[in-house]
JSON list of N, CA and C in Angstrom, two decimals:
[
{"chain": "A", "resi": 1, "resn": "UNK", "atom": "N", "xyz": [-83.19, 101.49, 131.25]},
{"chain": "A", "resi": 1, "resn": "UNK", "atom": "CA", "xyz": [-82.20, 101.71, 130.44]},
{"chain": "A", "resi": 1, "resn": "UNK", "atom": "C", "xyz": [-82.38, 103.03, 129.42]},
{"chain": "A", "resi": 2, "resn": "UNK", "atom": "N", "xyz": [-81.55, 103.77, 129.63]},
{"chain": "A", "resi": 2, "resn": "UNK", "atom": "CA", "xyz": [-81.61, 105.20, 128.78]},
{"chain": "A", "resi": 2, "resn": "UNK", "atom": "C", "xyz": [-81.03, 104.78, 127.41]},
{"chain": "A", "resi": 3, "resn": "UNK", "atom": "N", "xyz": [-82.20, 105.63, 126.61]},
{"chain": "A", "resi": 3, "resn": "UNK", "atom": "CA", "xyz": [-81.75, 105.33, 125.19]},
{"chain": "A", "resi": 3, "resn": "UNK", "atom": "C", "xyz": [-80.10, 105.62, 124.92]},
{"chain": "A", "resi": 4, "resn": "UNK", "atom": "N", "xyz": [-79.38, 106.24, 125.22]},
{"chain": "A", "resi": 4, "resn": "UNK", "atom": "CA", "xyz": [-78.18, 106.54, 125.14]},
{"chain": "A", "resi": 4, "resn": "UNK", "atom": "C", "xyz": [-77.28, 105.21, 125.15]},
{"chain": "A", "resi": 5, "resn": "UNK", "atom": "N", "xyz": [-77.72, 104.67, 126.21]},
{"chain": "A", "resi": 5, "resn": "UNK", "atom": "CA", "xyz": [-77.13, 103.12, 126.81]},
{"chain": "A", "resi": 5, "resn": "UNK", "atom": "C", "xyz": [-77.81, 101.94, 125.79]},
{"chain": "A", "resi": 6, "resn": "UNK", "atom": "N", "xyz": [-79.07, 102.09, 125.31]},
{"chain": "A", "resi": 6, "resn": "UNK", "atom": "CA", "xyz": [-79.64, 101.14, 124.63]},
{"chain": "A", "resi": 6, "resn": "UNK", "atom": "C", "xyz": [-78.91, 101.01, 123.26]},
{"chain": "A", "resi": 7, "resn": "UNK", "atom": "N", "xyz": [-78.88, 102.18, 122.61]},
{"chain": "A", "resi": 7, "resn": "UNK", "atom": "CA", "xyz": [-78.20, 102.35, 121.56]},
{"chain": "A", "resi": 7, "resn": "UNK", "atom": "C", "xyz": [-76.60, 102.15, 121.44]},
{"chain": "A", "resi": 8, "resn": "UNK", "atom": "N", "xyz": [-76.02, 102.27, 122.57]},
{"chain": "A", "resi": 8, "resn": "UNK", "atom": "CA", "xyz": [-74.54, 101.97, 122.85]},
{"chain": "A", "resi": 8, "resn": "UNK", "atom": "C", "xyz": [-74.41, 100.38, 122.71]},
{"chain": "A", "resi": 9, "resn": "UNK", "atom": "N", "xyz": [-75.49, 99.55, 123.59]},
{"chain": "A", "resi": 9, "resn": "UNK", "atom": "CA", "xyz": [-75.81, 98.12, 123.73]},
{"chain": "A", "resi": 9, "resn": "UNK", "atom": "C", "xyz": [-75.81, 97.47, 122.31]},
{"chain": "A", "resi": 10, "resn": "UNK", "atom": "N", "xyz": [-76.66, 97.85, 121.63]},
{"chain": "A", "resi": 10, "resn": "UNK", "atom": "CA", "xyz": [-77.12, 97.10, 120.51]},
{"chain": "A", "resi": 10, "resn": "UNK", "atom": "C", "xyz": [-76.05, 97.51, 119.20]},
{"chain": "A", "resi": 11, "resn": "UNK", "atom": "N", "xyz": [-75.48, 98.34, 119.25]},
{"chain": "A", "resi": 11, "resn": "UNK", "atom": "CA", "xyz": [-74.20, 98.74, 118.29]},
{"chain": "A", "resi": 11, "resn": "UNK", "atom": "C", "xyz": [-73.29, 97.91, 118.80]},
{"chain": "A", "resi": 12, "resn": "UNK", "atom": "N", "xyz": [-72.53, 97.47, 120.06]},
{"chain": "A", "resi": 12, "resn": "UNK", "atom": "CA", "xyz": [-71.73, 96.92, 120.27]},
{"chain": "A", "resi": 12, "resn": "UNK", "atom": "C", "xyz": [-72.16, 95.39, 120.01]},
{"chain": "A", "resi": 13, "resn": "UNK", "atom": "N", "xyz": [-73.55, 95.06, 120.13]},
{"chain": "A", "resi": 13, "resn": "UNK", "atom": "CA", "xyz": [-73.91, 93.60, 120.07]},
{"chain": "A", "resi": 13, "resn": "UNK", "atom": "C", "xyz": [-73.83, 93.28, 118.55]},
{"chain": "A", "resi": 14, "resn": "UNK", "atom": "N", "xyz": [-74.10, 93.87, 117.85]},
{"chain": "A", "resi": 14, "resn": "UNK", "atom": "CA", "xyz": [-74.17, 93.83, 116.27]},
{"chain": "A", "resi": 14, "resn": "UNK", "atom": "C", "xyz": [-73.05, 93.91, 116.02]},
{"chain": "A", "resi": 15, "resn": "UNK", "atom": "N", "xyz": [-71.77, 94.67, 116.15]},
{"chain": "A", "resi": 15, "resn": "UNK", "atom": "CA", "xyz": [-70.80, 94.84, 115.62]},
{"chain": "A", "resi": 15, "resn": "UNK", "atom": "C", "xyz": [-69.85, 93.92, 115.93]},
{"chain": "A", "resi": 16, "resn": "UNK", "atom": "N", "xyz": [-69.87, 93.16, 117.42]},
{"chain": "A", "resi": 16, "resn": "UNK", "atom": "CA", "xyz": [-69.42, 92.02, 117.62]},
{"chain": "A", "resi": 16, "resn": "UNK", "atom": "C", "xyz": [-70.00, 90.71, 116.86]},
{"chain": "A", "resi": 17, "resn": "UNK", "atom": "N", "xyz": [-71.23, 90.72, 116.68]},
{"chain": "A", "resi": 17, "resn": "UNK", "atom": "CA", "xyz": [-71.60, 89.45, 115.84]},
{"chain": "A", "resi": 17, "resn": "UNK", "atom": "C", "xyz": [-71.27, 89.72, 114.62]},
{"chain": "A", "resi": 18, "resn": "UNK", "atom": "N", "xyz": [-71.08, 90.59, 114.01]},
{"chain": "A", "resi": 18, "resn": "UNK", "atom": "CA", "xyz": [-70.50, 90.59, 112.44]},
{"chain": "A", "resi": 18, "resn": "UNK", "atom": "C", "xyz": [-68.97, 90.49, 112.54]},
{"chain": "A", "resi": 19, "resn": "UNK", "atom": "N", "xyz": [-68.30, 90.57, 113.92]},
{"chain": "A", "resi": 19, "resn": "UNK", "atom": "CA", "xyz": [-66.88, 90.19, 113.76]},
{"chain": "A", "resi": 19, "resn": "UNK", "atom": "C", "xyz": [-66.16, 91.53, 113.36]},
{"chain": "A", "resi": 20, "resn": "UNK", "atom": "N", "xyz": [-66.85, 92.87, 113.39]},
{"chain": "A", "resi": 20, "resn": "UNK", "atom": "CA", "xyz": [-66.32, 94.34, 112.94]},
{"chain": "A", "resi": 20, "resn": "UNK", "atom": "C", "xyz": [-65.56, 95.04, 114.08]},
{"chain": "A", "resi": 21, "resn": "UNK", "atom": "N", "xyz": [-64.48, 95.45, 113.92]},
{"chain": "A", "resi": 21, "resn": "UNK", "atom": "CA", "xyz": [-63.55, 96.02, 114.91]},
{"chain": "A", "resi": 21, "resn": "UNK", "atom": "C", "xyz": [-64.39, 97.61, 114.83]},
{"chain": "A", "resi": 22, "resn": "UNK", "atom": "N", "xyz": [-64.22, 98.33, 116.02]},
{"chain": "A", "resi": 22, "resn": "UNK", "atom": "CA", "xyz": [-64.69, 99.61, 116.11]},
{"chain": "A", "resi": 22, "resn": "UNK", "atom": "C", "xyz": [-64.30, 100.57, 114.96]},
{"chain": "A", "resi": 23, "resn": "UNK", "atom": "N", "xyz": [-62.94, 100.27, 114.73]},
{"chain": "A", "resi": 23, "resn": "UNK", "atom": "CA", "xyz": [-62.32, 101.13, 113.77]},
{"chain": "A", "resi": 23, "resn": "UNK", "atom": "C", "xyz": [-62.91, 100.95, 112.35]},
{"chain": "A", "resi": 24, "resn": "UNK", "atom": "N", "xyz": [-63.09, 99.57, 112.12]},
{"chain": "A", "resi": 24, "resn": "UNK", "atom": "CA", "xyz": [-63.78, 99.31, 110.67]},
{"chain": "A", "resi": 24, "resn": "UNK", "atom": "C", "xyz": [-65.14, 99.74, 110.43]},
{"chain": "A", "resi": 25, "resn": "UNK", "atom": "N", "xyz": [-65.91, 99.67, 111.74]},
{"chain": "A", "resi": 25, "resn": "UNK", "atom": "CA", "xyz": [-67.11, 100.06, 111.79]},
{"chain": "A", "resi": 25, "resn": "UNK", "atom": "C", "xyz": [-67.17, 101.66, 111.75]},
{"chain": "A", "resi": 26, "resn": "UNK", "atom": "N", "xyz": [-66.58, 102.41, 112.32]},
{"chain": "A", "resi": 26, "resn": "UNK", "atom": "CA", "xyz": [-66.52, 103.97, 112.38]},
{"chain": "A", "resi": 26, "resn": "UNK", "atom": "C", "xyz": [-65.91, 104.03, 110.95]},
{"chain": "A", "resi": 27, "resn": "UNK", "atom": "N", "xyz": [-65.36, 103.90, 110.40]},
{"chain": "A", "resi": 27, "resn": "UNK", "atom": "CA", "xyz": [-64.62, 104.19, 109.13]},
{"chain": "A", "resi": 27, "resn": "UNK", "atom": "C", "xyz": [-65.89, 103.96, 107.97]},
{"chain": "A", "resi": 28, "resn": "UNK", "atom": "N", "xyz": [-66.28, 102.85, 108.10]},
{"chain": "A", "resi": 28, "resn": "UNK", "atom": "CA", "xyz": [-67.62, 102.53, 107.11]},
{"chain": "A", "resi": 28, "resn": "UNK", "atom": "C", "xyz": [-68.76, 103.60, 107.60]},
{"chain": "A", "resi": 29, "resn": "UNK", "atom": "N", "xyz": [-69.01, 104.13, 108.65]},
{"chain": "A", "resi": 29, "resn": "UNK", "atom": "CA", "xyz": [-69.83, 104.93, 108.99]},
{"chain": "A", "resi": 29, "resn": "UNK", "atom": "C", "xyz": [-69.67, 106.19, 108.71]},
{"chain": "A", "resi": 30, "resn": "UNK", "atom": "N", "xyz": [-68.39, 106.41, 108.72]},
{"chain": "A", "resi": 30, "resn": "UNK", "atom": "CA", "xyz": [-67.90, 107.85, 108.35]},
{"chain": "A", "resi": 30, "resn": "UNK", "atom": "C", "xyz": [-67.53, 108.68, 109.76]},
{"chain": "A", "resi": 31, "resn": "UNK", "atom": "N", "xyz": [-67.28, 108.09, 110.48]},
{"chain": "A", "resi": 31, "resn": "UNK", "atom": "CA", "xyz": [-67.29, 108.81, 111.97]},
{"chain": "A", "resi": 31, "resn": "UNK", "atom": "C", "xyz": [-65.74, 108.51, 112.33]},
{"chain": "A", "resi": 32, "resn": "UNK", "atom": "N", "xyz": [-65.38, 109.23, 113.25]},
{"chain": "A", "resi": 32, "resn": "UNK", "atom": "CA", "xyz": [-63.83, 109.06, 113.58]},
{"chain": "A", "resi": 32, "resn": "UNK", "atom": "C", "xyz": [-64.15, 108.12, 114.87]},
{"chain": "A", "resi": 33, "resn": "UNK", "atom": "N", "xyz": [-63.06, 107.30, 114.86]},
{"chain": "A", "resi": 33, "resn": "UNK", "atom": "CA", "xyz": [-63.11, 106.40, 115.84]},
{"chain": "A", "resi": 33, "resn": "UNK", "atom": "C", "xyz": [-63.31, 106.61, 117.14]},
{"chain": "A", "resi": 34, "resn": "UNK", "atom": "N", "xyz": [-62.55, 107.79, 117.58]},
{"chain": "A", "resi": 34, "resn": "UNK", "atom": "CA", "xyz": [-62.45, 107.75, 119.04]},
{"chain": "A", "resi": 34, "resn": "UNK", "atom": "C", "xyz": [-64.01, 108.31, 119.73]},
{"chain": "A", "resi": 35, "resn": "UNK", "atom": "N", "xyz": [-64.46, 109.13, 118.72]},
{"chain": "A", "resi": 35, "resn": "UNK", "atom": "CA", "xyz": [-66.05, 109.49, 118.78]},
{"chain": "A", "resi": 35, "resn": "UNK", "atom": "C", "xyz": [-66.62, 108.11, 118.82]},
{"chain": "A", "resi": 36, "resn": "UNK", "atom": "N", "xyz": [-66.57, 107.28, 117.83]},
{"chain": "A", "resi": 36, "resn": "UNK", "atom": "CA", "xyz": [-67.22, 105.89, 117.79]},
{"chain": "A", "resi": 36, "resn": "UNK", "atom": "C", "xyz": [-67.27, 105.42, 119.31]},
{"chain": "A", "resi": 37, "resn": "UNK", "atom": "N", "xyz": [-65.63, 105.24, 119.71]},
{"chain": "A", "resi": 37, "resn": "UNK", "atom": "CA", "xyz": [-65.78, 104.59, 120.92]},
{"chain": "A", "resi": 37, "resn": "UNK", "atom": "C", "xyz": [-66.55, 105.12, 122.16]},
{"chain": "A", "resi": 38, "resn": "UNK", "atom": "N", "xyz": [-66.81, 106.39, 122.32]},
{"chain": "A", "resi": 38, "resn": "UNK", "atom": "CA", "xyz": [-67.53, 106.86, 123.15]},
{"chain": "A", "resi": 38, "resn": "UNK", "atom": "C", "xyz": [-68.92, 106.78, 122.84]},
{"chain": "A", "resi": 39, "resn": "UNK", "atom": "N", "xyz": [-69.33, 106.88, 121.66]},
{"chain": "A", "resi": 39, "resn": "UNK", "atom": "CA", "xyz": [-70.66, 106.53, 121.30]},
{"chain": "A", "resi": 39, "resn": "UNK", "atom": "C", "xyz": [-70.86, 105.26, 121.80]},
{"chain": "A", "resi": 40, "resn": "UNK", "atom": "N", "xyz": [-70.12, 103.86, 121.51]},
{"chain": "A", "resi": 40, "resn": "UNK", "atom": "CA", "xyz": [-70.55, 102.50, 121.97]},
{"chain": "A", "resi": 40, "resn": "UNK", "atom": "C", "xyz": [-70.36, 102.57, 123.44]},
{"chain": "A", "resi": 41, "resn": "UNK", "atom": "N", "xyz": [-69.66, 103.23, 124.29]},
{"chain": "A", "resi": 41, "resn": "UNK", "atom": "CA", "xyz": [-69.55, 103.36, 125.56]},
{"chain": "A", "resi": 41, "resn": "UNK", "atom": "C", "xyz": [-70.84, 103.93, 126.27]},
{"chain": "A", "resi": 42, "resn": "UNK", "atom": "N", "xyz": [-71.64, 104.69, 125.41]},
{"chain": "A", "resi": 42, "resn": "UNK", "atom": "CA", "xyz": [-72.75, 105.28, 126.09]},
{"chain": "A", "resi": 42, "resn": "UNK", "atom": "C", "xyz": [-72.30, 106.81, 126.64]},
{"chain": "A", "resi": 43, "resn": "UNK", "atom": "N", "xyz": [-71.45, 107.12, 126.13]},
{"chain": "A", "resi": 43, "resn": "UNK", "atom": "CA", "xyz": [-71.06, 108.46, 126.98]},
{"chain": "A", "resi": 43, "resn": "UNK", "atom": "C", "xyz": [-71.03, 109.81, 125.87]},
{"chain": "A", "resi": 44, "resn": "UNK", "atom": "N", "xyz": [-71.37, 109.36, 124.92]},
{"chain": "A", "resi": 44, "resn": "UNK", "atom": "CA", "xyz": [-71.40, 110.56, 123.84]},
{"chain": "A", "resi": 44, "resn": "UNK", "atom": "C", "xyz": [-73.10, 110.68, 123.32]},
{"chain": "A", "resi": 45, "resn": "UNK", "atom": "N", "xyz": [-73.39, 111.74, 122.88]},
{"chain": "A", "resi": 45, "resn": "UNK", "atom": "CA", "xyz": [-75.03, 112.00, 122.51]},
{"chain": "A", "resi": 45, "resn": "UNK", "atom": "C", "xyz": [-74.65, 111.99, 120.84]},
{"chain": "A", "resi": 46, "resn": "UNK", "atom": "N", "xyz": [-75.45, 111.45, 120.16]},
{"chain": "A", "resi": 46, "resn": "UNK", "atom": "CA", "xyz": [-75.26, 111.27, 118.93]},
{"chain": "A", "resi": 46, "resn": "UNK", "atom": "C", "xyz": [-76.44, 111.85, 117.90]},
{"chain": "A", "resi": 47, "resn": "UNK", "atom": "N", "xyz": [-76.22, 112.22, 116.33]},
{"chain": "A", "resi": 47, "resn": "UNK", "atom": "CA", "xyz": [-77.27, 112.75, 115.88]},
{"chain": "A", "resi": 47, "resn": "UNK", "atom": "C", "xyz": [-78.01, 111.72, 115.01]},
{"chain": "A", "resi": 48, "resn": "UNK", "atom": "N", "xyz": [-79.36, 111.83, 114.49]},
{"chain": "A", "resi": 48, "resn": "UNK", "atom": "CA", "xyz": [-79.98, 111.00, 113.91]},
{"chain": "A", "resi": 48, "resn": "UNK", "atom": "C", "xyz": [-79.40, 110.82, 112.55]},
{"chain": "A", "resi": 49, "resn": "UNK", "atom": "N", "xyz": [-78.52, 111.64, 112.12]},
{"chain": "A", "resi": 49, "resn": "UNK", "atom": "CA", "xyz": [-77.66, 111.26, 110.67]},
{"chain": "A", "resi": 49, "resn": "UNK", "atom": "C", "xyz": [-76.73, 110.29, 111.04]},
{"chain": "A", "resi": 50, "resn": "UNK", "atom": "N", "xyz": [-76.00, 110.31, 112.14]},
{"chain": "A", "resi": 50, "resn": "UNK", "atom": "CA", "xyz": [-74.80, 109.37, 112.69]},
{"chain": "A", "resi": 50, "resn": "UNK", "atom": "C", "xyz": [-75.61, 107.91, 112.71]},
{"chain": "A", "resi": 51, "resn": "UNK", "atom": "N", "xyz": [-76.63, 108.13, 113.63]},
{"chain": "A", "resi": 51, "resn": "UNK", "atom": "CA", "xyz": [-77.44, 106.92, 113.81]},
{"chain": "A", "resi": 51, "resn": "UNK", "atom": "C", "xyz": [-77.92, 106.17, 112.47]},
{"chain": "A", "resi": 52, "resn": "UNK", "atom": "N", "xyz": [-78.37, 107.07, 111.52]},
{"chain": "A", "resi": 52, "resn": "UNK", "atom": "CA", "xyz": [-78.52, 106.22, 110.32]},
{"chain": "A", "resi": 52, "resn": "UNK", "atom": "C", "xyz": [-77.36, 105.68, 109.19]},
{"chain": "A", "resi": 53, "resn": "UNK", "atom": "N", "xyz": [-76.20, 106.56, 109.28]},
{"chain": "A", "resi": 53, "resn": "UNK", "atom": "CA", "xyz": [-75.01, 105.94, 108.81]},
{"chain": "A", "resi": 53, "resn": "UNK", "atom": "C", "xyz": [-74.67, 104.88, 109.65]},
{"chain": "A", "resi": 54, "resn": "UNK", "atom": "N", "xyz": [-74.33, 104.60, 110.79]},
{"chain": "A", "resi": 54, "resn": "UNK", "atom": "CA", "xyz": [-74.30, 103.05, 111.65]},
{"chain": "A", "resi": 54, "resn": "UNK", "atom": "C", "xyz": [-75.02, 101.75, 111.30]},
{"chain": "A", "resi": 55, "resn": "UNK", "atom": "N", "xyz": [-76.38, 102.50, 111.27]},
{"chain": "A", "resi": 55, "resn": "UNK", "atom": "CA", "xyz": [-77.18, 101.29, 110.59]},
{"chain": "A", "resi": 55, "resn": "UNK", "atom": "C", "xyz": [-77.13, 100.63, 109.41]},
{"chain": "A", "resi": 56, "resn": "UNK", "atom": "N", "xyz": [-77.07, 101.82, 108.49]},
{"chain": "A", "resi": 56, "resn": "UNK", "atom": "CA", "xyz": [-76.49, 101.68, 107.14]},
{"chain": "A", "resi": 56, "resn": "UNK", "atom": "C", "xyz": [-74.96, 100.80, 107.11]},
{"chain": "A", "resi": 57, "resn": "UNK", "atom": "N", "xyz": [-73.96, 101.01, 107.65]},
{"chain": "A", "resi": 57, "resn": "UNK", "atom": "CA", "xyz": [-72.83, 100.22, 107.87]},
{"chain": "A", "resi": 57, "resn": "UNK", "atom": "C", "xyz": [-73.10, 98.90, 108.36]},
{"chain": "A", "resi": 58, "resn": "UNK", "atom": "N", "xyz": [-74.12, 98.82, 109.13]},
{"chain": "A", "resi": 58, "resn": "UNK", "atom": "CA", "xyz": [-74.19, 97.13, 109.89]},
{"chain": "A", "resi": 58, "resn": "UNK", "atom": "C", "xyz": [-74.95, 96.88, 109.31]},
{"chain": "A", "resi": 59, "resn": "UNK", "atom": "N", "xyz": [-76.06, 97.38, 108.15]},
{"chain": "A", "resi": 59, "resn": "UNK", "atom": "CA", "xyz": [-77.14, 96.84, 107.23]},
{"chain": "A", "resi": 59, "resn": "UNK", "atom": "C", "xyz": [-78.15, 96.26, 108.11]},
{"chain": "A", "resi": 60, "resn": "UNK", "atom": "N", "xyz": [-78.62, 97.05, 109.06]},
{"chain": "A", "resi": 60, "resn": "UNK", "atom": "CA", "xyz": [-79.94, 96.80, 109.93]},
{"chain": "A", "resi": 60, "resn": "UNK", "atom": "C", "xyz": [-80.67, 98.00, 109.99]},
{"chain": "A", "resi": 61, "resn": "UNK", "atom": "N", "xyz": [-81.99, 97.69, 110.06]},
{"chain": "A", "resi": 61, "resn": "UNK", "atom": "CA", "xyz": [-82.82, 99.00, 110.24]},
{"chain": "A", "resi": 61, "resn": "UNK", "atom": "C", "xyz": [-82.55, 100.08, 111.70]},
{"chain": "A", "resi": 62, "resn": "UNK", "atom": "N", "xyz": [-82.75, 101.10, 111.56]},
{"chain": "A", "resi": 62, "resn": "UNK", "atom": "CA", "xyz": [-82.41, 102.10, 112.67]},
{"chain": "A", "resi": 62, "resn": "UNK", "atom": "C", "xyz": [-82.99, 101.27, 113.79]},
{"chain": "A", "resi": 63, "resn": "UNK", "atom": "N", "xyz": [-84.20, 101.11, 113.69]},
{"chain": "A", "resi": 63, "resn": "UNK", "atom": "CA", "xyz": [-85.24, 100.44, 114.85]},
{"chain": "A", "resi": 63, "resn": "UNK", "atom": "C", "xyz": [-84.24, 99.32, 115.43]},
{"chain": "A", "resi": 64, "resn": "UNK", "atom": "N", "xyz": [-83.83, 98.61, 115.14]},
{"chain": "A", "resi": 64, "resn": "UNK", "atom": "CA", "xyz": [-82.79, 97.40, 115.42]},
{"chain": "A", "resi": 64, "resn": "UNK", "atom": "C", "xyz": [-81.55, 97.95, 116.43]},
{"chain": "A", "resi": 65, "resn": "UNK", "atom": "N", "xyz": [-81.26, 99.26, 116.31]},
{"chain": "A", "resi": 65, "resn": "UNK", "atom": "CA", "xyz": [-80.24, 99.73, 117.10]},
{"chain": "A", "resi": 65, "resn": "UNK", "atom": "C", "xyz": [-80.78, 100.51, 118.48]},
{"chain": "A", "resi": 66, "resn": "UNK", "atom": "N", "xyz": [-82.22, 100.49, 118.58]},
{"chain": "A", "resi": 66, "resn": "UNK", "atom": "CA", "xyz": [-83.03, 100.85, 119.80]},
{"chain": "A", "resi": 66, "resn": "UNK", "atom": "C", "xyz": [-83.80, 99.81, 120.45]},
{"chain": "A", "resi": 67, "resn": "UNK", "atom": "N", "xyz": [-83.51, 98.37, 119.97]},
{"chain": "A", "resi": 67, "resn": "UNK", "atom": "CA", "xyz": [-83.98, 97.39, 120.60]},
{"chain": "A", "resi": 67, "resn": "UNK", "atom": "C", "xyz": [-83.86, 97.27, 122.20]},
{"chain": "A", "resi": 68, "resn": "UNK", "atom": "N", "xyz": [-84.85, 97.08, 122.94]},
{"chain": "A", "resi": 68, "resn": "UNK", "atom": "CA", "xyz": [-84.52, 97.04, 124.49]},
{"chain": "A", "resi": 68, "resn": "UNK", "atom": "C", "xyz": [-83.95, 95.67, 124.70]},
{"chain": "A", "resi": 69, "resn": "UNK", "atom": "N", "xyz": [-82.74, 95.42, 125.30]},
{"chain": "A", "resi": 69, "resn": "UNK", "atom": "CA", "xyz": [-82.24, 94.04, 125.41]},
{"chain": "A", "resi": 69, "resn": "UNK", "atom": "C", "xyz": [-83.00, 93.52, 126.42]},
{"chain": "A", "resi": 70, "resn": "UNK", "atom": "N", "xyz": [-83.04, 92.19, 126.38]},
{"chain": "A", "resi": 70, "resn": "UNK", "atom": "CA", "xyz": [-83.68, 91.51, 127.22]},
{"chain": "A", "resi": 70, "resn": "UNK", "atom": "C", "xyz": [-83.02, 91.45, 128.73]},
{"chain": "A", "resi": 71, "resn": "UNK", "atom": "N", "xyz": [-83.77, 91.07, 129.91]},
{"chain": "A", "resi": 71, "resn": "UNK", "atom": "CA", "xyz": [-83.44, 91.10, 130.90]},
{"chain": "A", "resi": 71, "resn": "UNK", "atom": "C", "xyz": [-81.88, 90.32, 131.25]},
{"chain": "A", "resi": 72, "resn": "UNK", "atom": "N", "xyz": [-82.25, 88.93, 130.75]},
{"chain": "A", "resi": 72, "resn": "UNK", "atom": "CA", "xyz": [-81.03, 87.97, 130.94]},
{"chain": "A", "resi": 72, "resn": "UNK", "atom": "C", "xyz": [-80.02, 88.26, 130.03]},
{"chain": "A", "resi": 73, "resn": "UNK", "atom": "N", "xyz": [-80.01, 89.15, 128.78]},
{"chain": "A", "resi": 73, "resn": "UNK", "atom": "CA", "xyz": [-79.25, 89.34, 127.99]},
{"chain": "A", "resi": 73, "resn": "UNK", "atom": "C", "xyz": [-77.77, 90.06, 128.44]},
{"chain": "A", "resi": 74, "resn": "UNK", "atom": "N", "xyz": [-76.53, 89.19, 128.12]},
{"chain": "A", "resi": 74, "resn": "UNK", "atom": "CA", "xyz": [-75.42, 89.72, 128.69]},
{"chain": "A", "resi": 74, "resn": "UNK", "atom": "C", "xyz": [-75.07, 90.81, 127.80]},
{"chain": "A", "resi": 75, "resn": "UNK", "atom": "N", "xyz": [-74.13, 91.57, 127.94]},
{"chain": "A", "resi": 75, "resn": "UNK", "atom": "CA", "xyz": [-73.30, 92.50, 126.98]},
{"chain": "A", "resi": 75, "resn": "UNK", "atom": "C", "xyz": [-72.42, 91.36, 126.44]},
{"chain": "A", "resi": 76, "resn": "UNK", "atom": "N", "xyz": [-72.12, 91.72, 125.08]},
{"chain": "A", "resi": 76, "resn": "UNK", "atom": "CA", "xyz": [-71.35, 90.91, 124.11]},
{"chain": "A", "resi": 76, "resn": "UNK", "atom": "C", "xyz": [-69.72, 91.14, 124.87]},
{"chain": "A", "resi": 77, "resn": "UNK", "atom": "N", "xyz": [-68.88, 90.23, 124.57]},
{"chain": "A", "resi": 77, "resn": "UNK", "atom": "CA", "xyz": [-67.44, 90.39, 124.97]},
{"chain": "A", "resi": 77, "resn": "UNK", "atom": "C", "xyz": [-66.80, 91.15, 123.90]},
{"chain": "A", "resi": 78, "resn": "UNK", "atom": "N", "xyz": [-65.99, 91.81, 124.08]},
{"chain": "A", "resi": 78, "resn": "UNK", "atom": "CA", "xyz": [-65.11, 92.49, 123.08]},
{"chain": "A", "resi": 78, "resn": "UNK", "atom": "C", "xyz": [-64.52, 91.64, 122.20]},
{"chain": "A", "resi": 79, "resn": "UNK", "atom": "N", "xyz": [-64.22, 91.82, 120.94]},
{"chain": "A", "resi": 79, "resn": "UNK", "atom": "CA", "xyz": [-63.33, 91.21, 120.19]},
{"chain": "A", "resi": 79, "resn": "UNK", "atom": "C", "xyz": [-61.82, 91.05, 120.64]},
{"chain": "A", "resi": 80, "resn": "UNK", "atom": "N", "xyz": [-61.31, 90.13, 120.36]},
{"chain": "A", "resi": 80, "resn": "UNK", "atom": "CA", "xyz": [-59.74, 89.82, 120.79]},
{"chain": "A", "resi": 80, "resn": "UNK", "atom": "C", "xyz": [-59.18, 90.84, 119.93]},
{"chain": "A", "resi": 81, "resn": "UNK", "atom": "N", "xyz": [-57.82, 91.47, 120.39]},
{"chain": "A", "resi": 81, "resn": "UNK", "atom": "CA", "xyz": [-57.20, 92.64, 119.56]},
{"chain": "A", "resi": 81, "resn": "UNK", "atom": "C", "xyz": [-56.60, 91.77, 118.22]},
{"chain": "A", "resi": 82, "resn": "UNK", "atom": "N", "xyz": [-56.61, 92.63, 117.49]},
{"chain": "A", "resi": 82, "resn": "UNK", "atom": "CA", "xyz": [-56.03, 91.99, 116.45]},
{"chain": "A", "resi": 82, "resn": "UNK", "atom": "C", "xyz": [-56.91, 91.07, 115.32]},
{"chain": "A", "resi": 83, "resn": "UNK", "atom": "N", "xyz": [-58.13, 90.58, 115.88]},
{"chain": "A", "resi": 83, "resn": "UNK", "atom": "CA", "xyz": [-59.07, 89.92, 115.16]},
{"chain": "A", "resi": 83, "resn": "UNK", "atom": "C", "xyz": [-59.67, 90.55, 114.12]},
{"chain": "A", "resi": 84, "resn": "UNK", "atom": "N", "xyz": [-59.74, 90.25, 112.98]},
{"chain": "A", "resi": 84, "resn": "UNK", "atom": "CA", "xyz": [-60.45, 90.86, 111.82]},
{"chain": "A", "resi": 84, "resn": "UNK", "atom": "C", "xyz": [-61.04, 90.01, 111.07]},
{"chain": "A", "resi": 85, "resn": "UNK", "atom": "N", "xyz": [-62.28, 90.43, 110.71]},
{"chain": "A", "resi": 85, "resn": "UNK", "atom": "CA", "xyz": [-63.08, 89.55, 109.78]},
{"chain": "A", "resi": 85, "resn": "UNK", "atom": "C", "xyz": [-62.68, 89.79, 108.51]},
{"chain": "A", "resi": 86, "resn": "UNK", "atom": "N", "xyz": [-62.34, 88.62, 107.73]},
{"chain": "A", "resi": 86, "resn": "UNK", "atom": "CA", "xyz": [-62.13, 88.92, 106.11]},
{"chain": "A", "resi": 86, "resn": "UNK", "atom": "C", "xyz": [-62.87, 89.76, 105.29]}
]
């Protein structure tokens, strides 16, 4: 799996586990929601500064965003529309 896809996988996995919407995480990381969506799909290149901002917003080390998914690990399901964590 390419680094871009690994990054996208881990951002989505952690974001969903925390119950954060793309919009909320993008806002906390200081990036546009549309750009964040492409990043999470693995179709957008990202700078180290943005990776650092996302890791900070998720409260994880940068290295956690590049963890290779396990062979049998499934992509997290998207959050239901309107579901917001308080």
